[in-house]
Short mmCIF file of C-alpha atoms in Angstrom, two decimals:
data_model
loop_
_atom_site.label_atom_id
_atom_site.label_comp_id
_atom_site.label_asym_id
_atom_site.label_seq_id
_atom_site.Cartn_x
_atom_site.Cartn_y
_atom_site.Cartn_z
CA MET O 24 -14.02 -6.63 67.91
CA VAL O 25 -14.87 -3.60 65.86
CA VAL O 26 -13.32 -2.98 62.48
CA VAL O 27 -11.89 0.54 62.29
CA ARG O 28 -10.96 2.12 58.99
CA PHE O 29 -8.73 5.16 58.62
CA SER O 30 -8.58 7.44 55.63
CA LYS O 31 -5.34 7.68 53.68
CA HIS O 32 -5.23 11.29 54.79
CA LEU O 33 -4.41 10.07 58.29
CA THR O 34 -2.25 7.09 57.47
CA ARG O 35 0.15 9.24 55.48
CA HIS O 36 0.89 11.23 58.63
CA PHE O 37 0.71 8.47 61.24
CA ASN O 38 2.07 4.97 60.83
CA ILE O 39 -1.00 2.77 61.21
CA PRO O 40 -2.70 0.27 58.87
CA ASP O 41 -5.74 1.57 57.06
CA THR O 42 -7.86 -1.12 58.71
CA VAL O 43 -7.43 -2.33 62.29
CA GLU O 44 -9.51 -4.04 64.95
CA ALA O 45 -10.24 -2.56 68.34
CA VAL O 46 -12.63 -3.00 71.24
CA GLY O 47 -15.00 -0.54 72.85
CA GLU O 48 -18.66 -0.17 73.64
CA ASN O 49 -18.59 3.46 72.66
CA VAL O 50 -16.35 5.74 70.61
CA SER O 51 -14.39 6.97 73.60
CA GLU O 52 -13.51 3.43 74.65
CA LEU O 53 -12.65 2.53 71.09
CA ILE O 54 -10.17 5.40 70.81
CA SER O 55 -8.63 4.43 74.13
CA ASP O 56 -8.05 0.94 72.78
CA LEU O 57 -6.60 2.33 69.56
CA GLU O 58 -4.22 4.46 71.62
CA ARG O 59 -3.20 1.38 73.63
CA GLN O 60 -2.40 -0.48 70.43
CA TYR O 61 -0.90 2.44 68.50
CA PRO O 62 0.47 5.00 70.97
CA GLY O 63 0.11 8.52 69.68
CA VAL O 64 -2.83 7.96 67.36
CA ALA O 65 -5.41 9.43 69.73
CA ALA O 66 -3.77 12.86 69.50
CA TYR O 67 -4.61 12.88 65.80
CA ILE O 68 -8.29 12.23 66.47
CA VAL O 69 -9.12 14.02 69.70
CA HIS O 70 -7.92 17.05 71.64
CA GLU O 71 -6.08 16.58 74.91
CA ASN O 72 -9.41 16.94 76.74
CA GLY O 73 -10.91 14.03 74.82
CA ALA O 74 -13.22 16.01 72.51
CA LEU O 75 -13.17 15.18 68.81
CA ARG O 76 -11.03 17.53 66.75
CA GLN O 77 -13.10 20.04 64.84
CA HIS O 78 -12.13 18.79 61.41
CA VAL O 79 -12.23 15.06 62.10
CA ASN O 80 -15.31 12.93 61.50
CA VAL O 81 -16.11 9.56 63.03
CA PHE O 82 -18.76 7.39 61.40
CA ILE O 83 -20.44 4.33 62.90
CA GLY O 84 -21.47 2.52 59.77
CA ASP O 85 -22.72 5.36 57.60
CA ARG O 86 -23.84 7.50 60.53
CA LEU O 87 -21.85 10.45 61.81
CA ILE O 88 -21.50 10.30 65.58
CA ALA O 89 -23.65 12.73 67.53
CA ASP O 90 -21.57 13.33 70.64
CA ARG O 91 -18.35 15.01 69.56
CA GLN O 92 -17.56 16.18 73.09
CA HIS O 93 -17.58 13.01 75.16
CA LEU O 94 -17.76 10.40 72.37
CA THR O 95 -20.52 8.40 74.06
CA ASP O 96 -22.14 7.05 70.88
CA SER O 97 -22.43 3.31 71.37
CA ILE O 98 -20.93 0.75 69.03
CA ASP O 99 -21.99 -2.81 68.26
CA SER O 100 -19.37 -5.34 67.39
CA GLU O 101 -20.89 -5.77 63.93
CA ASN O 102 -20.42 -2.06 63.23
CA GLU O 103 -17.56 -0.70 61.21
CA VAL O 104 -16.13 2.59 62.36
CA SER O 105 -14.54 5.03 59.93
CA ILE O 106 -12.24 7.82 61.05
CA MET O 107 -11.80 10.45 58.37
CA GLN O 108 -10.89 14.04 57.78
CA ALA O 109 -13.77 16.48 57.41
CA LEU O 110 -13.71 18.57 54.27
CA SER O 111 -14.11 21.63 56.47
CA GLY O 112 -10.47 21.30 57.49
CA GLY O 113 -9.22 22.52 54.15
CA MET W 162 25.42 16.30 69.10
CA ALA W 163 27.85 18.98 70.00
CA SER W 164 26.88 22.56 70.56
CA GLU W 165 27.22 24.52 67.37
CA LYS W 166 27.15 28.01 66.04
CA LEU W 167 24.94 29.07 63.18
CA SER W 168 26.93 29.42 59.98
CA GLY W 169 24.45 31.49 58.02
CA ARG W 170 24.69 28.92 55.26
CA GLN W 171 21.51 27.00 55.99
CA ILE W 172 17.97 28.30 56.19
CA ALA W 173 14.84 26.52 57.42
CA ILE W 174 11.63 27.73 55.82
CA GLY W 175 8.28 26.85 57.33
CA THR W 176 5.61 27.01 54.66
CA ARG W 177 1.95 26.26 54.12
CA LYS W 178 2.96 23.02 52.41
CA GLY W 179 5.94 21.75 54.35
CA LEU W 180 9.41 22.51 55.63
CA LEU W 181 12.05 23.47 53.08
CA THR W 182 15.71 23.82 53.90
CA TYR W 183 18.18 25.69 51.73
CA GLN W 184 21.94 25.51 51.84
CA GLU W 185 24.63 27.77 50.43
CA SER W 186 27.62 26.29 48.71
CA ASP W 187 30.17 28.38 46.79
CA GLY W 188 27.82 31.34 46.86
CA GLU W 189 24.87 29.45 45.42
CA TRP W 190 21.77 28.61 47.40
CA ASN W 191 19.96 25.37 46.68
CA MET W 192 17.23 23.36 48.32
CA LEU W 193 18.71 20.76 50.66
CA ASN W 194 15.62 19.00 52.02
CA GLU W 195 11.87 18.94 51.68
CA SER W 196 10.11 17.60 54.78
CA HIS W 197 6.52 17.18 56.00
CA LEU W 198 5.17 17.84 52.54
CA GLY W 199 1.57 18.98 52.65
CA ALA W 200 1.62 20.00 56.30
CA ARG W 201 1.53 23.61 57.42
CA VAL W 202 4.78 24.39 59.24
CA SER W 203 4.12 27.33 61.51
CA TYR W 204 7.71 27.62 62.74
CA ALA W 205 11.04 25.86 62.42
CA MET W 206 14.37 26.50 64.12
CA ARG W 207 17.61 24.93 65.27
CA ASP W 208 18.58 24.75 68.91
CA THR W 209 22.22 25.82 68.72
CA ARG W 210 23.03 24.02 71.97
CA SER W 211 21.80 20.56 71.06
CA GLY W 212 21.83 20.90 67.29
CA PHE W 213 18.27 19.59 67.04
CA LEU W 214 16.06 20.96 64.31
CA PHE W 215 12.45 21.46 65.34
CA ALA W 216 9.40 21.79 63.10
CA LEU W 217 6.07 22.94 64.50
CA LEU W 218 3.31 21.50 62.34
CA GLU W 219 -0.35 22.26 62.04
CA HIS W 220 -2.30 19.61 60.20
CA GLY W 221 -5.58 21.11 59.15
CA HIS W 222 -7.46 18.08 60.37
CA TRP W 223 -5.27 16.21 62.82
CA GLY W 224 -4.12 19.10 64.95
CA PRO W 225 -0.76 20.58 65.95
CA LYS W 226 2.19 18.20 65.90
CA LEU W 227 5.83 18.58 66.87
CA GLN W 228 8.76 17.05 65.01
CA ARG W 229 12.46 16.88 65.93
CA SER W 230 15.47 15.94 63.82
CA ASP W 231 19.03 15.16 64.90
CA ASN W 232 20.42 14.92 61.37
CA ASP W 233 19.64 18.23 59.65
CA GLY W 234 16.18 17.14 58.60
CA LYS W 235 17.08 13.90 56.87
CA THR W 236 14.80 12.03 59.26
CA TRP W 237 12.33 13.22 61.85
CA GLU W 238 10.88 11.95 65.10
CA GLU W 239 7.41 12.96 66.24
CA ILE W 240 7.44 14.07 69.85
CA PRO W 241 4.29 14.95 71.80
CA ALA W 242 3.05 18.46 71.23
CA PRO W 243 2.31 20.47 74.37
CA GLN W 244 -1.00 19.69 76.04
CA TYR W 245 -3.17 22.00 78.05
CA PRO W 246 -3.81 20.32 81.42
CA ASP W 247 -7.13 18.84 82.45
CA GLY W 248 -9.56 21.57 83.40
CA ALA W 249 -7.71 24.40 81.66
CA GLU W 250 -10.24 26.97 80.53
CA LEU W 251 -9.94 29.68 77.93
CA LYS W 252 -12.87 31.46 79.49
CA ASP W 253 -15.12 30.23 82.25
CA GLY W 254 -16.83 27.13 80.91
CA LYS W 255 -14.81 27.04 77.67
CA PRO W 256 -12.12 24.36 77.63
CA ALA W 257 -8.65 25.23 76.41
CA VAL W 258 -6.93 22.88 73.99
CA LEU W 259 -3.85 23.37 71.86
CA ARG W 260 -4.81 25.13 68.64
CA TYR W 261 -1.54 26.37 67.20
CA GLN W 262 2.17 26.31 67.98
CA TRP W 263 3.38 29.84 67.32
CA CYS W 264 7.05 29.78 68.24
CA LEU W 265 9.84 27.87 69.93
CA ALA W 266 12.74 29.53 71.77
CA GLN W 267 15.81 27.89 73.21
CA GLY W 268 16.67 28.50 76.84
CA ALA W 269 19.92 29.88 78.19
CA ALA W 270 23.25 28.10 77.85
CA GLU W 271 23.14 27.16 81.52
CA HIS W 272 19.80 25.41 81.03
CA PRO W 273 20.58 22.77 78.39
CA GLY W 274 17.47 21.07 77.13
CA ARG W 275 15.21 23.94 78.13
CA LEU W 276 12.85 25.24 75.47
CA TYR W 277 9.89 27.59 75.58
CA MET W 278 6.93 27.32 73.25
CA GLY W 279 4.32 30.00 72.70
CA THR W 280 0.91 28.74 71.61
CA GLU W 281 -2.67 29.59 70.84
CA PRO W 282 -4.88 29.89 72.93
CA GLY W 283 -2.42 31.83 75.05
CA GLY W 284 -0.37 29.19 76.83
CA LEU W 285 3.39 29.40 77.34
CA PHE W 286 4.97 25.96 77.74
CA VAL W 287 8.42 24.99 78.98
CA SER W 288 10.41 21.85 78.29
CA GLN W 289 13.46 20.70 80.24
CA ASP W 290 14.27 17.75 77.98
CA ASP W 291 14.80 19.06 74.45
CA GLY W 292 11.09 19.05 73.72
CA SER W 293 10.34 15.47 74.75
CA SER W 294 7.78 16.84 77.20
CA PHE W 295 6.28 20.24 77.99
CA GLU W 296 4.53 21.80 80.95
CA LEU W 297 2.23 24.80 80.92
CA VAL W 298 3.69 27.85 82.67
CA GLU W 299 0.81 28.16 85.09
CA SER W 300 1.85 31.53 86.49
CA LEU W 301 1.26 33.25 83.15
CA TRP W 302 -1.80 31.16 82.33
CA ASN W 303 -3.28 32.19 85.67
CA HIS W 304 -2.42 35.87 85.24
CA GLU W 305 -5.35 37.90 86.44
CA SER W 306 -5.69 39.66 83.10
CA ARG W 307 -5.90 36.63 80.85
CA LYS W 308 -9.53 35.56 80.83
CA GLU W 309 -10.91 39.05 80.58
CA PHE W 310 -8.41 41.01 78.55
CA TRP W 311 -6.58 38.57 76.25
CA VAL W 312 -8.35 38.14 72.92
CA GLY W 313 -7.66 36.70 69.51
CA GLY W 314 -5.34 38.34 67.05
CA GLY W 315 -4.59 36.86 63.66
CA LEU W 316 -6.08 33.59 64.80
CA ASP W 317 -9.27 33.21 66.77
CA GLU W 318 -7.76 33.02 70.25
CA PRO W 319 -4.83 34.74 71.99
CA GLY W 320 -1.40 33.65 70.80
CA ILE W 321 2.09 33.88 72.28
CA HIS W 322 4.38 34.42 69.32
CA SER W 323 7.47 35.93 70.97
CA VAL W 324 9.56 34.52 73.81
CA LEU W 325 12.74 36.38 74.76
CA ILE W 326 15.29 35.04 77.22
CA ASP W 327 17.63 37.75 78.51
CA PRO W 328 21.20 36.65 77.69
CA ARG W 329 22.46 38.34 80.87
CA ASP W 330 19.99 36.69 83.18
CA PRO W 331 17.73 33.80 82.15
CA GLN W 332 15.43 34.67 85.03
CA ARG W 333 14.28 37.58 82.88
CA ILE W 334 11.79 36.33 80.29
CA ALA W 335 9.59 38.48 78.09
CA VAL W 336 6.69 37.29 76.00
CA GLY W 337 4.61 38.95 73.32
CA VAL W 338 0.91 38.12 73.16
CA SER W 339 -1.53 38.91 70.38
CA VAL W 340 -3.77 40.36 71.62
CA ALA W 341 -2.74 41.43 75.10
CA GLY W 342 0.76 42.91 74.90
CA VAL W 343 4.15 42.31 76.45
CA PHE W 344 4.66 40.60 79.79
CA LEU W 345 7.95 40.40 81.65
CA SER W 346 9.07 37.99 84.33
CA THR W 347 12.17 38.73 86.40
CA ASP W 348 11.95 35.59 88.50
CA GLY W 349 12.25 32.83 85.96
CA GLY W 350 8.59 32.77 85.11
CA GLN W 351 7.08 32.66 88.59
CA SER W 352 5.35 36.01 88.16
CA TRP W 353 4.62 38.34 85.25
CA GLN W 354 4.07 42.05 84.86
CA PRO W 355 2.58 43.80 81.83
CA ARG W 356 5.05 46.07 80.03
CA ASN W 357 2.93 48.09 77.64
CA ALA W 358 3.20 51.73 78.69
CA GLY W 359 3.51 53.94 75.66
CA LEU W 360 2.02 51.48 73.20
CA LYS W 361 -1.02 52.62 71.27
CA ALA W 362 -3.99 50.34 70.60
CA ASP W 363 -5.67 52.48 67.97
CA PHE W 364 -8.29 49.77 67.43
CA LEU W 365 -9.70 50.23 70.95
CA PRO W 366 -11.83 53.03 72.41
CA ASN W 367 -8.95 53.68 74.80
CA PRO W 368 -5.66 53.32 72.91
CA ASP W 369 -3.68 53.58 76.13
CA VAL W 370 -5.03 50.51 77.91
CA GLU W 371 -2.60 48.60 80.06
CA ILE W 372 -3.48 45.27 78.42
CA GLY W 373 -5.05 44.86 75.01
CA HIS W 374 -2.21 45.67 72.64
CA ASP W 375 -1.24 43.77 69.56
CA PRO W 376 2.48 43.27 69.18
CA HIS W 377 2.92 41.32 65.97
CA LEU W 378 6.45 40.40 66.98
CA VAL W 379 8.74 41.44 69.83
CA VAL W 380 12.53 41.17 69.49
CA GLN W 381 15.49 41.88 71.74
CA SER W 382 19.00 43.04 70.96
CA ALA W 383 21.07 40.21 72.40
CA GLY W 384 24.02 42.47 73.15
CA GLN W 385 21.84 45.20 74.65
CA PRO W 386 19.02 43.19 76.20
CA ASP W 387 17.22 46.19 77.63
CA VAL W 388 16.53 47.29 74.07
CA LEU W 389 13.31 45.77 72.76
CA TRP W 390 11.56 46.45 69.50
CA GLN W 391 8.17 45.45 68.30
CA GLN W 392 6.35 45.58 65.02
CA ASN W 393 2.93 46.27 66.41
CA HIS W 394 -0.45 46.39 64.74
CA CYS W 395 -0.30 50.13 65.31
CA GLY W 396 3.23 50.86 64.23
CA ILE W 397 6.83 50.22 65.19
CA PHE W 398 7.71 50.69 68.85
CA ARG W 399 11.02 50.68 70.71
CA SER W 400 11.94 50.42 74.36
CA THR W 401 15.34 50.96 75.92
CA ASP W 402 14.30 49.94 79.43
CA SER W 403 13.11 46.35 79.09
CA GLY W 404 9.61 47.43 78.14
CA GLU W 405 9.07 49.77 81.05
CA SER W 406 8.19 52.40 78.46
CA TRP W 407 7.68 52.26 74.72
CA THR W 408 7.98 54.93 72.06
CA ARG W 409 6.37 54.77 68.64
CA VAL W 410 9.17 55.12 66.09
CA SER W 411 7.22 54.57 62.89
CA GLU W 412 8.47 56.64 60.01
CA PRO W 413 6.66 60.00 59.99
CA GLY W 414 4.39 60.96 57.05
CA PRO W 415 3.70 62.06 54.34
CA ALA W 416 0.60 59.96 54.27
CA THR W 417 0.54 56.90 52.08
CA GLU W 418 -2.17 56.10 49.56
CA ASP W 419 -4.11 54.57 52.41
CA ASP W 420 -5.87 56.96 54.72
CA ALA W 421 -4.17 55.45 57.72
CA ALA W 422 -2.23 58.34 57.78
CA ALA W 423 0.57 60.43 58.79
CA PHE W 424 3.04 57.65 58.75
CA GLY W 425 5.61 56.84 56.14
CA THR W 426 6.68 53.54 54.65
CA ALA W 427 8.01 51.97 57.85
CA HIS W 428 4.89 51.64 59.94
CA PHE W 429 2.60 48.65 59.45
CA GLY W 430 3.87 45.10 59.10
CA PHE W 431 4.59 41.91 60.95
CA ALA W 432 8.28 41.01 60.78
CA ILE W 433 11.12 42.82 62.53
CA VAL W 434 14.72 42.07 63.47
CA VAL W 435 17.20 44.02 65.55
CA ASP W 436 20.98 43.92 65.36
CA PRO W 437 22.36 41.90 68.28
CA HIS W 438 25.34 44.26 68.56
CA ASP W 439 23.56 47.55 68.01
CA GLY W 440 20.17 48.16 69.54
CA ASP W 441 19.68 51.23 67.36
CA THR W 442 19.64 49.21 64.15
CA ALA W 443 16.54 47.31 63.07
CA TRP W 444 14.81 46.15 59.90
CA VAL W 445 11.12 45.77 59.00
CA VAL W 446 9.17 44.58 55.96
CA PRO W 447 6.43 47.18 55.49
CA ALA W 448 2.94 46.48 54.25
CA LEU W 449 0.32 49.06 53.37
CA SER W 450 -2.01 48.86 56.35
CA ASP W 451 -4.09 46.72 58.64
CA GLU W 452 -6.95 46.78 56.18
CA VAL W 453 -4.83 46.30 53.06
CA ARG W 454 -2.00 43.88 53.59
CA VAL W 455 -0.04 44.29 50.37
CA ALA W 456 3.23 45.96 49.40
CA ILE W 457 2.97 49.74 49.47
CA ASP W 458 2.44 51.00 45.93
CA ARG W 459 2.82 47.32 44.98
CA GLN W 460 6.57 47.74 45.43
CA LEU W 461 8.27 45.50 47.94
CA CYS W 462 10.95 46.98 50.17
CA ILE W 463 12.85 46.54 53.40
CA CYS W 464 13.26 49.47 55.74
CA ARG W 465 16.26 49.89 58.02
CA THR W 466 17.02 52.32 60.77
CA THR W 467 20.42 52.84 62.35
CA ASP W 468 19.41 55.54 64.81
CA GLY W 469 16.81 53.89 66.96
CA GLY W 470 13.94 54.64 64.63
CA GLN W 471 14.44 58.39 64.26
CA THR W 472 14.97 57.88 60.54
CA TRP W 473 14.31 55.00 58.18
CA GLN W 474 15.75 54.12 54.81
CA ALA W 475 13.96 51.92 52.28
CA PHE W 476 15.98 49.45 50.22
CA ARG W 477 14.48 48.08 47.02
CA GLU W 478 17.28 46.81 44.78
CA GLY W 479 16.56 43.22 43.83
CA LEU W 480 12.99 43.29 45.14
CA PRO W 481 9.93 43.51 42.83
CA GLN W 482 9.00 47.13 42.14
CA ALA W 483 5.77 46.72 40.19
CA GLY W 484 2.66 44.61 40.52
CA CYS W 485 3.68 43.13 43.83
CA TYR W 486 0.94 42.28 46.31
CA ASP W 487 3.29 40.60 48.74
CA PHE W 488 4.23 41.04 52.38
CA ALA W 489 6.00 39.02 55.08
CA PHE W 490 4.49 37.19 58.04
CA ARG W 491 5.91 37.79 61.52
CA HIS W 492 8.52 35.04 61.75
CA SER W 493 9.66 35.31 58.15
CA LEU W 494 12.64 37.64 58.52
CA ASP W 495 15.99 36.69 60.01
CA LEU W 496 19.40 38.26 60.49
CA LEU W 497 22.82 36.71 61.02
CA GLY W 498 25.85 38.95 60.79
CA ASP W 499 25.47 41.00 57.65
CA ARG W 500 23.06 38.48 56.16
CA LEU W 501 19.32 38.85 56.04
CA VAL W 502 16.74 36.56 54.58
CA PHE W 503 13.00 36.89 54.33
CA GLY W 504 10.12 34.92 52.91
CA THR W 505 6.74 36.18 51.85
CA ALA W 506 3.08 35.37 51.96
CA CYS W 507 3.14 34.80 48.20
CA GLY W 508 6.02 32.33 48.42
CA SER W 509 9.13 34.25 47.47
CA LEU W 510 12.43 34.00 49.31
CA TYR W 511 14.93 36.88 49.28
CA PHE W 512 18.51 37.04 50.57
CA SER W 513 20.90 39.91 51.27
CA ASP W 514 24.52 39.76 52.34
CA ASP W 515 24.97 43.52 52.73
CA ARG W 516 22.67 44.28 55.65
CA GLY W 517 19.59 44.54 53.52
CA GLU W 518 20.78 47.11 50.99
CA THR W 519 20.56 44.80 47.97
CA TRP W 520 18.65 41.59 47.50
CA ARG W 521 18.53 38.55 45.34
CA VAL W 522 15.78 36.04 44.80
CA LEU W 523 16.48 32.57 46.13
CA ALA W 524 13.10 31.16 45.12
CA ASN W 525 9.70 32.10 43.76
CA HIS W 526 6.50 30.11 43.67
CA LEU W 527 7.00 28.49 47.05
CA PRO W 528 3.96 28.02 49.27
CA PRO W 529 3.07 30.88 51.61
CA ILE W 530 6.00 31.26 54.01
CA TYR W 531 5.38 31.51 57.75
CA SER W 532 8.84 31.16 59.18
CA VAL W 533 12.41 31.76 58.01
CA ARG W 534 15.37 31.04 60.26
CA PHE W 535 19.07 30.65 59.67
CA THR W 536 19.94 27.20 60.95
#
């Protein structure tokens, strides 16, 4: 299981705990599992075509993911994943 | 909820920082609700058939979201925003995803539950179930002109900000696209024809192009549906034949302080309304020019014509007449009976109950206002 943390900026708009657990070997799979557990949350993170929204950042540990289009960055179960707003979004 | 008629005593205001609703009681207007605080509300309206209030949100980070209320905004339910289908492309090789929800229009009385939403990047969506789900209107999306000739206006990509359902015949649907122009369907949205003859695109090498115009807002006189008006980037235009031909009816000069020209006060702007019972009568909120979007001479006014745009009269009583840098965005002016209300980019809200001749301030210091609708 991967620990996923959400910023308060998201949890004030979408009803989800600030820390949850999910499964996935990469970011795309992780978001699919989050959507299974919390229907509707994926639309806050990714566009309808699966690409990361422009002003959303996903970190694996302290590292920003590289593949914002297909979300193929791999995740180890000991990683923590943080999903946060980018400051570029205003 | 039962079908209802707008009373003119409630107003929904979509702002940069949330949805505000105002209510009139004994002649006094007060704030009724504050919803979605912090979120940009691009548009809000009531469906008079179902009674639902809708709020179109744009979270800066989390994307466009759609909210619906069945109790006048006391509580809200998030419903899925429209989605561009798999493989939809803005241009060849450039995927299309929902960027902005520009407007929502209710369908005809005989189509309960039907709604149309105009979006950026150029998709028109239709719902048959009060907004619970939407489908892209593929016929317009696949129009031969779109990939080559539709471009951004205001926002980065093309946007559909006006959807007009002909009260006589719901098979007749007109849309306004920035930047492309007006398109009309006479078969319920199966096919679309450009209706831009007579418009002027002064920002293009050829101002008379068939497609490439920038209507800021297109409106229809409900009682005379062949009469369309638009506040265009290049002036005010009117059609009396469902957009078959357009005539520029901007107020003639003398030139303003800007060098844009030989036009008078009523020329550049975004918002426009037309009287549903009199297609010759319309109102606009003028700004100085494309390049300088502030009140002309820093004095805010509303202009009204009652003769189809041959002459215009400016009304200023109750509006700031010095030091005003304000103007109104496209969906921020509404009319119901003799009542008008408009909101401004600088967050002021003005109300008139005498067809725009005198005004009073309902609020100052609100966030920038994107949408004002009687509800």
